[in-house]
Amino acid sequence: MIKDFSEIDEQEITERREKRLEEKANENINSDDMEELAKVAEEVTKEVSDKKEDKNESDELKKDYEDVCFICRRPESKAGKMFKLPNNITVCNDCMHKTMDTVSQFDYQGMLNPQDSFPNIRFLNISDLQGEGGIPNRQKIKKKKAKDPNAAPAIDIKKIPAPHKIKASLDEYVVGQEHAKKVISVAVYNHYKRVATGTMDDIEIEKSNMLMIGPTGCGKTYLVKTLARLLDVPLAIADATSLTEAGYIGDDIESVVSKLLAAADNDVEKAERGIIFIDEIDKIAKKKNTNSRDVSGESVQQGMLKLLEGAEIEVPVGANSKNAMVPLTTVNTRNILFICGGAFPDLEDIIKERINKKASIGYGAVLKDEADKDKNILSKVTVEDLKKFGMIPEFLGRLPIIYSLQSLDQDMMMKILTEPKNAILKQYQKLLLLDEVKLEFDDGAIEALAKRAMENETGARALRSIIEEIMLDIMYEIPKDDNIGKVTITKEYIEGTGGPVIAIREISQVKALPDAQGEPAKAENAESAE
C-alpha cells in the first residue's frame, strides 16, 4: 500500500530525491566522462594550490618592505606603528588623530556625494592607488635586517676581483686609455676591500673619490657604464647638469643618492656600499662675470661637500626632490665611492697659459709653442688649473685622485671600429646577418671612416653618425633583393667616388620565393656584380 504524500515527512522526501539523482548520474556518466572529470578536478586543485603559493610569496615580499603612511608618506621606521585599513592602506598614528580631529569639528555629511553638492569633483585621486596600499612600489623601502654577529659578510674578501682582472674585462670593451683603466681598476678594488673589511686593527680606511677629465667622446661615460656591467655592487650614473641649490627648480643634490637607492632596489644597506658616477661635473663650475645668485654652480659644489665626505643624508625615495610628497630615508654616504667626470672645455687654454708663463730662453728651455703642439695637454692638469676653471678648493680636496683620458687619434678610431666586443661594425654585420647577407669593410674603408670622424672633432660619437649615413641606402635596398649574398664597403664608397661591391649568392643558396602565380621563382645569375 502506497503511503499518502501528506504522511511522508520532509527528511524522507530529501533522501529519496538525493538517491534518485545519484542513480540518474550513475546511469549517464560513462568511464570517459569520469576520466575527464578527474582531470578537471586535478586542474582545479593545482590552480588553488598555485594561488596559495603566490599569496604566500607576496606575503613574504611584503615583509621585506616597510609600511608607508598613505597621507604623509613617512615610512614605518620614522612614524612608528601604522593603522591597517582595507585595501592594504596604512595610516600613521599622527595622521589618523589629525584626521579624526578634523572630521569631528565639521559636518561633512553629503560632501562625499558629488551629485548633490560638488558635481564633477572627487575627493579621491585614483592615480594615488598604484601598488599595494596606495603606495607605488618604487617608493617602498626595504626593512633593515637585525645585525647578526655570526652572519657572513656581504662581500667576501677572497672573491674580490683583482685590479688586473677588472682591467682585462674593461679591455674587451674599451680601446686605449690604459692609465685611466688602471686607475679606476685599483680604486674599485680598494673600494671592495674597504666595504669587506670595515676596519683593520682600529685603522679606518678612508675612501678615495676620483675626478676624471677628458675631451668629449673619449670614453668617460662608456668606461663607467662598462664597469657597471662587471660589478656586483650597485652603481648609479647621475648627471650634474640638472642639479640646483635646495629650494630652486631642478633636481636636489640628494637625488644622485636617490638614483643609487633605486639601483639597489630600495635596499639602504646595499646602497651604502655602492658607486656613484656624476657626469658633466664641469657644468657646476662657478659662473664668471655674473651678479645673480649662482644656484646651479658654486652652490651645488658646496651642497655636494657633505655627500663626498660622508654623512647621514635624507634621501627622497622614488623622486628627485624632497618636496614631492614621497617617503624619505636616511643613507650614510661614508662607504659610497664617488667618481666625477667632465670634458672641462677651455681647461686646455688655462694649462697652456700656465706652461707658457714658465717659458725661458737658452739651452733646454721650454718653448712657448711646445704646449700648443701637445695633443694630451690635459694630462698636465693641476689643482690650480681646476681652481681657475671654477671649481672651489673644498670640492677638489674631496676628490684626491685626479686623472685624464687621452684624446682619440686615427689609429684608436680604427681600433674602436673593429676590436671591442660590441664594436659598431660588428653591430651592423649582425643586423645584415639577420637578412642572410654578409657585410664586410675593407681596410681602406675603415681608414676613411676614422679620418672623417677625426674631422668632426666629436670623438668616438662621430663614428656612429657617419656609419648611419653611409649605411642608409644599403639597409634600404638589401631587403628588396633576396639574391644579394655579400656587401663589401670600399674606400671609394666612403669618400663618395664609388659604390659598394655587391655579390650575388650562389644558386643553391638563393631563396625560392613564390611569384604572383604561386610558383617558385627561378634563381638568377650567380656572378658578382658591382
Short mmCIF file of C-alpha atoms in Angstrom, two decimals:
data_model
loop_
_atom_site.label_atom_id
_atom_site.label_comp_id
_atom_site.label_asym_id
_atom_site.label_seq_id
_atom_site.Cartn_x
_atom_site.Cartn_y
_atom_site.Cartn_z
CA MET A 1 0.00 0.00 0.00
CA ILE A 2 1.43 3.35 -1.03
CA LYS A 3 1.91 5.81 1.73
CA ASP A 4 -0.09 9.03 1.45
CA PHE A 5 2.04 12.04 0.43
CA SER A 6 0.91 14.05 3.40
CA GLU A 7 2.20 11.33 5.69
CA ILE A 8 5.72 11.47 4.26
CA ASP A 9 7.94 13.82 6.26
CA GLU A 10 10.33 16.33 4.73
CA GLN A 11 13.50 14.40 5.57
CA GLU A 12 12.27 11.34 3.72
CA ILE A 13 11.48 13.44 0.63
CA THR A 14 15.02 14.82 0.65
CA GLU A 15 16.59 11.36 0.96
CA ARG A 16 14.51 9.97 -1.92
CA ARG A 17 15.40 12.94 -4.15
CA GLU A 18 19.15 12.59 -3.48
CA LYS A 19 19.01 8.84 -4.10
CA ARG A 20 17.15 9.34 -7.40
CA LEU A 21 19.67 11.97 -8.55
CA GLU A 22 22.57 9.71 -7.67
CA GLU A 23 21.11 6.77 -9.63
CA LYS A 24 20.47 9.02 -12.64
CA ALA A 25 24.01 10.38 -12.52
CA ASN A 26 25.47 6.85 -12.39
CA GLU A 27 23.44 5.85 -15.45
CA ASN A 28 24.50 8.87 -17.58
CA ILE A 29 28.20 9.11 -16.70
CA ASN A 30 30.42 6.62 -18.54
CA SER A 31 34.14 5.86 -17.99
CA ASP A 32 35.41 8.60 -20.39
CA ASP A 33 33.39 11.25 -18.61
CA MET A 34 34.79 10.08 -15.29
CA GLU A 35 38.35 10.48 -16.56
CA GLU A 36 37.56 13.96 -17.85
CA LEU A 37 36.00 14.94 -14.53
CA ALA A 38 39.06 13.62 -12.72
CA LYS A 39 41.34 15.76 -14.92
CA VAL A 40 39.23 18.86 -14.30
CA ALA A 41 39.28 18.20 -10.56
CA GLU A 42 43.07 17.80 -10.67
CA GLU A 43 43.50 21.09 -12.58
CA VAL A 44 41.24 22.94 -10.14
CA THR A 45 43.21 21.54 -7.20
CA LYS A 46 46.51 22.59 -8.80
CA GLU A 47 45.19 26.09 -9.54
CA VAL A 48 44.08 26.54 -5.94
CA SER A 49 47.46 25.37 -4.62
CA ASP A 50 49.30 27.73 -7.02
CA LYS A 51 47.20 30.65 -5.82
CA LYS A 52 48.05 29.79 -2.23
CA GLU A 53 51.78 29.66 -3.09
CA ASP A 54 51.59 33.02 -4.91
CA LYS A 55 49.83 34.54 -1.92
CA ASN A 56 52.49 33.18 0.45
CA GLU A 57 55.26 34.60 -1.79
CA SER A 58 53.57 38.02 -1.94
CA ASP A 59 53.16 37.99 1.85
CA GLU A 60 56.89 37.23 2.24
CA LEU A 61 57.78 40.08 -0.12
CA LYS A 62 55.58 42.47 1.85
CA LYS A 63 57.51 41.59 5.00
CA ASP A 64 60.74 42.80 3.36
CA TYR A 65 59.37 46.33 2.85
CA GLU A 66 58.33 48.92 5.40
CA ASP A 67 54.76 50.17 5.61
CA VAL A 68 54.36 53.76 4.35
CA CYS A 69 51.70 56.19 5.55
CA PHE A 70 49.16 56.85 2.80
CA ILE A 71 48.81 60.52 3.85
CA CYS A 72 52.22 61.86 4.91
CA ARG A 73 54.34 59.24 3.07
CA ARG A 74 56.55 58.60 6.11
CA PRO A 75 57.90 55.04 6.43
CA GLU A 76 57.28 52.84 9.45
CA SER A 77 60.80 53.42 10.79
CA LYS A 78 60.08 57.18 11.05
CA ALA A 79 56.38 57.31 12.01
CA GLY A 80 56.05 54.24 14.24
CA LYS A 81 53.28 51.66 14.15
CA MET A 82 50.59 52.02 11.50
CA PHE A 83 46.82 51.64 11.44
CA LYS A 84 45.81 48.95 8.92
CA LEU A 85 42.84 49.91 6.73
CA PRO A 86 41.07 47.96 3.96
CA ASN A 87 42.84 47.52 0.58
CA ASN A 88 46.22 47.30 2.36
CA ILE A 89 46.20 51.05 3.12
CA THR A 90 48.23 52.07 6.18
CA VAL A 91 47.99 55.36 8.11
CA CYS A 92 50.37 56.53 10.82
CA ASN A 93 49.23 57.47 14.33
CA ASP A 94 49.70 61.24 13.81
CA CYS A 95 47.73 61.41 10.56
CA MET A 96 44.94 59.24 11.97
CA HIS A 97 44.50 61.52 15.00
CA LYS A 98 44.60 64.68 12.87
CA THR A 99 42.02 63.22 10.50
CA MET A 100 39.67 62.23 13.32
CA ASP A 101 40.03 65.65 14.97
CA THR A 102 39.25 67.44 11.71
CA VAL A 103 36.24 65.27 10.92
CA SER A 104 34.82 65.73 14.42
CA GLN A 105 34.95 69.55 14.16
CA PHE A 106 32.99 69.91 10.93
CA ASP A 107 29.88 68.41 9.43
CA TYR A 108 30.88 66.56 6.29
CA GLN A 109 27.56 64.89 5.67
CA GLY A 110 26.78 64.84 1.95
CA MET A 111 30.19 66.18 0.84
CA LEU A 112 31.33 62.81 -0.49
CA ASN A 113 28.32 62.63 -2.79
CA PRO A 114 29.33 64.71 -5.84
CA GLN A 115 25.86 64.61 -7.38
CA ASP A 116 24.32 66.59 -4.52
CA SER A 117 26.90 69.18 -3.55
CA PHE A 118 30.11 69.11 -5.63
CA PRO A 119 29.45 67.95 -9.20
CA ASN A 120 32.41 66.58 -11.18
CA ILE A 121 34.68 66.76 -8.10
CA ARG A 122 36.18 63.66 -6.50
CA PHE A 123 37.83 63.59 -3.10
CA LEU A 124 39.91 60.54 -4.01
CA ASN A 125 42.75 60.62 -6.54
CA ILE A 126 42.67 57.23 -8.28
CA SER A 127 46.27 57.63 -9.51
CA ASP A 128 47.46 57.51 -5.90
CA LEU A 129 46.23 53.94 -5.56
CA GLN A 130 49.06 52.36 -7.60
CA GLY A 131 50.78 49.46 -5.89
CA GLU A 132 49.84 47.88 -2.60
CA GLY A 133 48.10 50.17 -0.13
CA GLY A 134 48.09 53.15 -2.49
CA ILE A 135 51.92 53.49 -2.37
CA PRO A 136 53.83 52.96 -5.65
CA ASN A 137 56.29 50.07 -5.44
CA ARG A 138 59.25 52.34 -6.31
CA GLN A 139 58.55 54.38 -3.14
CA LYS A 140 58.69 51.42 -0.76
CA ILE A 141 61.79 50.93 1.39
CA LYS A 142 63.19 47.57 2.38
CA LYS A 143 63.35 46.93 6.12
CA LYS A 144 66.76 46.94 7.75
CA LYS A 145 67.67 43.49 8.99
CA ALA A 146 68.88 42.97 12.53
CA LYS A 147 72.67 42.64 12.65
CA ASP A 148 73.77 39.06 13.24
CA PRO A 149 77.36 38.79 14.53
CA ASN A 150 77.64 35.27 13.12
CA ALA A 151 76.29 36.21 9.66
CA ALA A 152 78.58 36.03 6.64
CA PRO A 153 79.90 39.39 5.33
CA ALA A 154 78.04 40.99 2.44
CA ILE A 155 81.21 40.87 0.29
CA ASP A 156 83.71 38.01 0.58
CA ILE A 157 87.23 39.47 0.51
CA LYS A 158 88.54 36.28 -1.14
CA LYS A 159 86.17 36.72 -4.09
CA ILE A 160 87.11 40.34 -4.80
CA PRO A 161 88.36 40.63 -8.41
CA ALA A 162 91.99 41.77 -8.61
CA PRO A 163 92.81 45.04 -10.44
CA HIS A 164 94.36 43.22 -13.41
CA LYS A 165 91.18 41.15 -13.84
CA ILE A 166 88.99 44.26 -13.73
CA LYS A 167 91.25 45.94 -16.32
CA ALA A 168 91.21 42.82 -18.51
CA SER A 169 87.41 42.92 -18.54
CA LEU A 170 87.46 46.62 -19.45
CA ASP A 171 89.96 45.92 -22.27
CA GLU A 172 87.34 43.77 -24.02
CA TYR A 173 85.03 46.78 -24.45
CA VAL A 174 87.19 49.95 -24.20
CA VAL A 175 90.07 50.70 -26.57
CA GLY A 176 93.15 52.50 -25.25
CA GLN A 177 93.04 54.70 -22.12
CA GLU A 178 95.44 52.35 -20.32
CA HIS A 179 96.22 54.77 -17.48
CA ALA A 180 92.55 55.56 -16.84
CA LYS A 181 91.59 51.86 -16.78
CA LYS A 182 94.44 51.13 -14.38
CA VAL A 183 93.41 53.95 -12.01
CA ILE A 184 89.73 53.01 -11.97
CA SER A 185 90.52 49.29 -11.52
CA VAL A 186 92.69 49.95 -8.44
CA ALA A 187 90.10 52.37 -7.00
CA VAL A 188 87.26 49.86 -7.36
CA TYR A 189 89.42 47.06 -5.92
CA ASN A 190 90.27 49.17 -2.86
CA HIS A 191 86.60 50.11 -2.50
CA TYR A 192 85.66 46.41 -2.41
CA LYS A 193 88.26 45.84 0.31
CA ARG A 194 87.04 48.82 2.37
CA VAL A 195 83.48 47.54 2.32
CA ALA A 196 84.51 43.95 3.05
CA THR A 197 86.82 44.68 6.00
CA GLY A 198 85.46 47.88 7.53
CA THR A 199 88.37 48.43 9.92
CA MET A 200 91.70 46.68 10.33
CA ASP A 201 93.38 46.94 13.75
CA ASP A 202 91.31 50.03 14.58
CA ILE A 203 92.67 51.76 11.45
CA GLU A 204 89.84 53.26 9.45
CA ILE A 205 90.42 53.23 5.71
CA GLU A 206 89.24 56.43 4.04
CA LYS A 207 87.71 56.32 0.58
CA SER A 208 89.40 57.95 -2.41
CA ASN A 209 86.92 59.69 -4.68
CA MET A 210 88.04 60.34 -8.26
CA LEU A 211 87.84 63.13 -10.82
CA MET A 212 88.02 62.02 -14.47
CA ILE A 213 88.96 64.65 -17.08
CA GLY A 214 88.87 64.09 -20.83
CA PRO A 215 87.68 65.64 -24.10
CA THR A 216 84.23 64.84 -25.42
CA GLY A 217 83.82 61.41 -26.99
CA CYS A 218 86.94 59.88 -25.42
CA GLY A 219 85.03 57.23 -23.42
CA LYS A 220 84.47 58.63 -19.90
CA THR A 221 80.82 57.64 -19.57
CA TYR A 222 81.26 54.46 -21.58
CA LEU A 223 84.08 53.36 -19.27
CA VAL A 224 81.83 53.62 -16.22
CA LYS A 225 78.84 52.01 -18.00
CA THR A 226 81.06 49.06 -18.89
CA LEU A 227 82.23 48.90 -15.28
CA ALA A 228 78.59 48.74 -14.13
CA ARG A 229 78.07 45.52 -16.08
CA LEU A 230 81.08 43.88 -14.42
CA LEU A 231 80.43 44.78 -10.77
CA ASP A 232 78.31 43.15 -8.09
CA VAL A 233 77.79 46.37 -6.12
CA PRO A 234 75.03 48.78 -7.20
CA LEU A 235 76.22 51.56 -9.49
CA ALA A 236 74.25 54.69 -10.44
CA ILE A 237 75.04 57.20 -13.19
CA ALA A 238 73.80 60.73 -12.47
CA ASP A 239 74.05 63.99 -14.40
CA ALA A 240 75.19 67.21 -12.71
CA THR A 241 73.58 69.45 -15.36
CA SER A 242 70.11 69.42 -13.76
CA LEU A 243 71.30 69.86 -10.16
CA THR A 244 70.36 73.09 -8.39
CA GLU A 245 70.55 74.52 -4.90
CA ALA A 246 67.83 73.40 -2.48
CA GLY A 247 64.60 75.36 -2.93
CA TYR A 248 65.04 76.12 -6.64
CA ILE A 249 63.55 74.43 -9.69
CA GLY A 250 65.62 71.41 -10.67
CA ASP A 251 66.86 68.21 -9.09
CA ASP A 252 68.02 68.33 -5.48
CA ILE A 253 71.62 67.37 -4.76
CA GLU A 254 70.42 64.32 -2.81
CA SER A 255 68.81 62.95 -6.00
CA VAL A 256 72.15 61.41 -7.04
CA VAL A 257 71.93 59.17 -3.96
CA SER A 258 68.26 58.53 -4.74
CA LYS A 259 69.31 57.02 -8.11
CA LEU A 260 71.74 54.70 -6.30
CA LEU A 261 68.97 53.67 -3.89
CA ALA A 262 66.75 52.80 -6.85
CA ALA A 263 69.60 50.76 -8.41
CA ALA A 264 69.85 48.83 -5.11
CA ASP A 265 66.09 48.00 -5.19
CA ASN A 266 65.45 50.46 -2.33
CA ASP A 267 67.74 48.43 -0.05
CA VAL A 268 69.53 51.05 2.08
CA GLU A 269 72.24 48.69 3.37
CA LYS A 270 73.10 47.59 -0.17
CA ALA A 271 73.11 51.18 -1.47
CA GLU A 272 75.52 52.30 1.28
CA ARG A 273 78.33 50.27 -0.32
CA GLY A 274 77.66 51.30 -3.94
CA ILE A 275 79.35 53.54 -6.51
CA ILE A 276 78.01 56.82 -7.96
CA PHE A 277 79.29 58.33 -11.21
CA ILE A 278 78.41 62.02 -11.62
CA ASP A 279 78.80 63.02 -15.26
CA GLU A 280 79.16 66.57 -16.65
CA ILE A 281 80.68 67.75 -13.37
CA ASP A 282 82.27 70.71 -15.18
CA LYS A 283 78.77 72.21 -15.64
CA ILE A 284 78.62 73.16 -11.94
CA ALA A 285 81.74 75.36 -12.09
CA LYS A 286 81.50 78.90 -10.76
CA LYS A 287 79.94 81.29 -13.24
CA LYS A 288 82.20 84.18 -14.21
CA ASN A 289 81.17 87.83 -14.51
CA THR A 290 77.70 87.42 -13.07
CA ASN A 291 75.88 89.43 -10.42
CA SER A 292 72.97 87.00 -9.90
CA ARG A 293 72.91 84.12 -7.43
CA ASP A 294 74.75 81.08 -8.79
CA VAL A 295 72.16 78.41 -7.90
CA SER A 296 73.47 75.77 -10.34
CA GLY A 297 77.20 76.39 -9.94
CA GLU A 298 79.12 77.16 -6.77
CA SER A 299 76.06 76.50 -4.58
CA VAL A 300 75.82 72.94 -5.92
CA GLN A 301 79.52 72.35 -5.24
CA GLN A 302 79.05 73.50 -1.65
CA GLY A 303 76.00 71.27 -1.23
CA MET A 304 77.89 68.22 -2.52
CA LEU A 305 80.68 68.55 0.05
CA LYS A 306 78.84 66.53 2.69
CA LEU A 307 77.95 63.84 0.15
CA LEU A 308 81.56 63.37 -0.94
CA GLU A 309 82.93 63.49 2.60
CA GLY A 310 80.42 61.04 4.07
CA ALA A 311 77.35 61.96 6.13
CA GLU A 312 73.80 60.93 7.01
CA ILE A 313 71.68 62.20 4.10
CA GLU A 314 67.89 62.43 3.94
CA VAL A 315 67.10 60.94 0.53
CA PRO A 316 63.71 61.04 -1.29
CA VAL A 317 62.62 57.54 -2.35
CA GLY A 318 61.43 57.29 -5.95
CA ALA A 319 61.71 61.04 -6.74
CA ASN A 320 64.29 63.75 -7.48
CA SER A 321 63.02 66.28 -4.94
CA LYS A 322 62.27 66.26 -1.23
CA ASN A 323 59.13 68.31 -1.84
CA ALA A 324 57.47 65.61 -3.97
CA MET A 325 55.42 64.10 -1.10
CA VAL A 326 57.40 60.87 -1.15
CA PRO A 327 58.94 58.86 1.70
CA LEU A 328 62.35 59.98 2.97
CA THR A 329 65.01 57.62 4.25
CA THR A 330 68.46 58.15 5.73
CA VAL A 331 71.50 56.95 3.76
CA ASN A 332 75.07 57.09 5.05
CA THR A 333 77.44 58.07 2.21
CA ARG A 334 80.60 57.17 4.13
CA ASN A 335 81.15 53.96 2.13
CA ILE A 336 79.83 55.22 -1.22
CA LEU A 337 82.55 55.75 -3.84
CA PHE A 338 82.07 58.87 -5.98
CA ILE A 339 83.53 59.13 -9.50
CA CYS A 340 83.14 62.54 -11.16
CA GLY A 341 83.76 63.14 -14.84
CA GLY A 342 83.65 66.04 -17.25
CA ALA A 343 85.04 67.42 -20.51
CA PHE A 344 86.15 70.76 -18.95
CA PRO A 345 86.19 72.88 -22.14
CA ASP A 346 88.69 75.75 -22.18
CA LEU A 347 90.77 73.98 -19.50
CA GLU A 348 93.44 73.37 -22.15
CA ASP A 349 93.89 77.13 -22.61
CA ILE A 350 94.36 77.55 -18.85
CA ILE A 351 97.05 74.83 -18.81
CA LYS A 352 98.82 76.34 -21.83
CA GLU A 353 98.78 79.77 -20.21
CA ARG A 354 100.40 78.37 -17.06
CA ILE A 355 103.06 76.48 -19.05
CA ASN A 356 103.85 79.44 -21.31
CA LYS A 357 104.48 81.65 -18.27
CA LYS A 358 107.35 79.33 -17.35
CA ALA A 359 108.88 79.58 -20.83
CA SER A 360 112.54 80.63 -20.77
CA ILE A 361 115.48 81.10 -23.11
CA GLY A 362 118.73 79.21 -23.51
CA TYR A 363 119.64 75.56 -23.96
CA GLY A 364 116.98 73.07 -22.75
CA ALA A 365 114.40 75.84 -22.39
CA VAL A 366 110.69 75.18 -22.79
CA LEU A 367 109.43 76.84 -25.94
CA LYS A 368 106.11 78.70 -25.97
CA ASP A 369 104.71 76.81 -28.93
CA GLU A 370 105.57 73.40 -27.43
CA ALA A 371 102.36 73.39 -25.34
CA ASP A 372 100.28 74.25 -28.42
CA LYS A 373 101.51 71.11 -30.21
CA ASP A 374 100.83 68.76 -27.27
CA LYS A 375 97.64 66.79 -28.01
CA ASN A 376 97.45 65.32 -24.49
CA ILE A 377 97.81 68.64 -22.69
CA LEU A 378 95.09 67.61 -20.19
CA SER A 379 97.49 65.07 -18.65
CA LYS A 380 99.45 68.05 -17.20
CA VAL A 381 96.46 69.45 -15.30
CA THR A 382 96.97 70.59 -11.70
CA VAL A 383 94.62 71.59 -8.89
CA GLU A 384 95.46 75.25 -9.54
CA ASP A 385 94.21 74.92 -13.13
CA LEU A 386 90.90 73.46 -11.92
CA LYS A 387 90.52 76.28 -9.37
CA LYS A 388 91.00 78.81 -12.15
CA PHE A 389 88.37 76.95 -14.20
CA GLY A 390 85.79 77.48 -11.45
CA MET A 391 85.96 74.53 -9.06
CA ILE A 392 86.16 75.52 -5.37
CA PRO A 393 89.13 74.23 -3.29
CA GLU A 394 86.89 72.40 -0.77
CA PHE A 395 85.32 70.39 -3.61
CA LEU A 396 88.66 69.45 -5.16
CA GLY A 397 90.05 68.47 -1.75
CA ARG A 398 87.41 65.73 -1.51
CA LEU A 399 88.49 64.29 -4.89
CA PRO A 400 92.10 63.22 -4.17
CA ILE A 401 92.57 61.17 -7.37
CA ILE A 402 92.62 63.36 -10.50
CA TYR A 403 93.46 61.76 -13.84
CA SER A 404 92.84 62.47 -17.51
CA LEU A 405 91.87 60.45 -20.56
CA GLN A 406 93.72 60.76 -23.85
CA SER A 407 92.11 62.34 -26.87
CA LEU A 408 91.47 59.78 -29.61
CA ASP A 409 93.79 59.65 -32.64
CA GLN A 410 93.13 57.99 -36.00
CA ASP A 411 94.65 54.63 -35.01
CA MET A 412 92.46 54.44 -31.89
CA MET A 413 89.40 55.29 -34.01
CA MET A 414 90.19 52.37 -36.33
CA LYS A 415 90.51 50.01 -33.35
CA ILE A 416 87.22 51.27 -31.88
CA LEU A 417 85.50 50.31 -35.14
CA THR A 418 86.64 46.68 -35.09
CA GLU A 419 88.22 45.44 -31.83
CA PRO A 420 85.70 45.77 -28.93
CA LYS A 421 83.15 43.02 -28.28
CA ASN A 422 80.27 45.24 -29.31
CA ALA A 423 82.12 47.30 -31.94
CA ILE A 424 79.84 49.35 -34.18
CA LEU A 425 80.86 47.45 -37.33
CA LYS A 426 80.00 44.15 -35.62
CA GLN A 427 76.58 45.57 -34.77
CA TYR A 428 75.80 46.29 -38.43
CA GLN A 429 77.20 42.93 -39.51
CA LYS A 430 74.79 41.26 -37.12
CA LEU A 431 71.87 43.34 -38.44
CA LEU A 432 72.55 42.28 -42.04
CA LEU A 433 73.17 38.69 -40.99
CA LEU A 434 69.51 38.56 -39.96
CA ASP A 435 68.76 39.16 -43.68
CA GLU A 436 71.28 36.38 -44.55
CA VAL A 437 73.67 38.94 -46.05
CA LYS A 438 77.37 39.12 -45.20
CA LEU A 439 78.76 42.63 -44.61
CA GLU A 440 82.48 43.42 -44.89
CA PHE A 441 84.59 46.58 -44.66
CA ASP A 442 87.96 46.66 -46.39
CA ASP A 443 90.98 48.29 -44.74
CA GLY A 444 90.71 51.41 -46.88
CA ALA A 445 87.08 51.93 -45.82
CA ILE A 446 87.94 51.64 -42.13
CA GLU A 447 90.76 54.15 -42.52
CA ALA A 448 88.46 56.55 -44.40
CA LEU A 449 85.81 56.27 -41.67
CA ALA A 450 88.35 57.08 -38.97
CA LYS A 451 89.66 60.04 -40.99
CA ARG A 452 86.16 61.52 -41.40
CA ALA A 453 85.47 61.05 -37.67
CA MET A 454 88.65 62.93 -36.76
CA GLU A 455 87.49 65.89 -38.87
CA ASN A 456 84.25 66.15 -36.86
CA GLU A 457 86.19 66.60 -33.58
CA THR A 458 83.43 64.97 -31.50
CA GLY A 459 85.37 61.82 -30.58
CA ALA A 460 84.00 58.30 -30.95
CA ARG A 461 80.41 59.60 -31.13
CA ALA A 462 81.13 60.79 -34.69
CA LEU A 463 81.66 57.20 -35.87
CA ARG A 464 78.04 56.16 -35.43
CA SER A 465 76.64 59.23 -37.17
CA ILE A 466 78.95 58.67 -40.18
CA ILE A 467 78.16 54.95 -40.45
CA GLU A 468 74.42 55.63 -40.10
CA GLU A 469 74.72 58.00 -43.05
CA ILE A 470 76.64 55.65 -45.38
CA MET A 471 74.60 52.55 -44.45
CA LEU A 472 71.19 54.15 -45.02
CA ASP A 473 70.87 53.27 -48.74
CA ILE A 474 72.31 49.78 -48.23
CA MET A 475 69.94 48.95 -45.37
CA TYR A 476 67.04 50.22 -47.52
CA GLU A 477 67.89 48.35 -50.73
CA ILE A 478 69.07 44.96 -49.44
CA PRO A 479 65.66 43.63 -48.28
CA LYS A 480 64.33 44.23 -51.84
CA ASP A 481 66.54 41.58 -53.47
CA ASP A 482 66.91 38.11 -51.95
CA ASN A 483 69.73 37.24 -54.39
CA ILE A 484 72.23 39.53 -52.63
CA GLY A 485 74.62 37.44 -50.54
CA LYS A 486 77.51 39.77 -49.68
CA VAL A 487 78.16 43.53 -49.48
CA THR A 488 81.66 44.99 -49.25
CA ILE A 489 82.09 48.64 -48.23
CA THR A 490 85.03 50.25 -50.04
CA LYS A 491 87.10 53.37 -49.52
CA GLU A 492 85.60 54.90 -52.67
CA TYR A 493 82.08 54.50 -51.28
CA ILE A 494 83.04 56.27 -48.04
CA GLU A 495 84.64 59.14 -49.97
CA GLY A 496 81.68 59.41 -52.37
CA THR A 497 83.63 58.49 -55.53
CA GLY A 498 82.27 54.95 -55.99
CA GLY A 499 79.84 52.37 -54.73
CA PRO A 500 79.88 49.22 -52.60
CA VAL A 501 80.74 45.82 -54.08
CA ILE A 502 77.62 43.62 -54.10
CA ALA A 503 77.99 39.85 -54.64
CA ILE A 504 75.08 37.63 -55.69
CA ARG A 505 74.70 34.47 -53.64
CA GLU A 506 75.18 31.05 -55.26
CA ILE A 507 72.21 29.35 -56.96
CA SER A 508 71.91 26.74 -54.21
CA GLN A 509 71.65 29.49 -51.58
CA VAL A 510 69.08 31.71 -53.34
CA LYS A 511 65.75 31.82 -51.53
CA ALA A 512 62.93 30.28 -53.63
CA LEU A 513 60.20 32.81 -53.04
CA PRO A 514 56.83 32.21 -54.75
CA ASP A 515 55.89 34.56 -57.54
CA ALA A 516 52.48 36.10 -58.21
CA GLN A 517 51.12 32.77 -59.58
CA GLY A 518 52.30 30.79 -56.55
CA GLU A 519 55.22 29.03 -58.35
CA PRO A 520 58.81 29.23 -57.04
CA ALA A 521 60.86 31.94 -58.72
CA LYS A 522 63.88 30.88 -60.77
CA ALA A 523 67.34 31.69 -59.40
CA GLU A 524 69.14 34.49 -61.23
CA ASN A 525 72.74 34.87 -62.27
CA ALA A 526 75.25 33.81 -59.58
CA GLU A 527 78.06 36.07 -60.74
CA SER A 528 79.40 39.03 -58.76
CA ALA A 529 78.25 42.45 -59.83
CA GLU A 530 79.41 45.86 -58.85
#
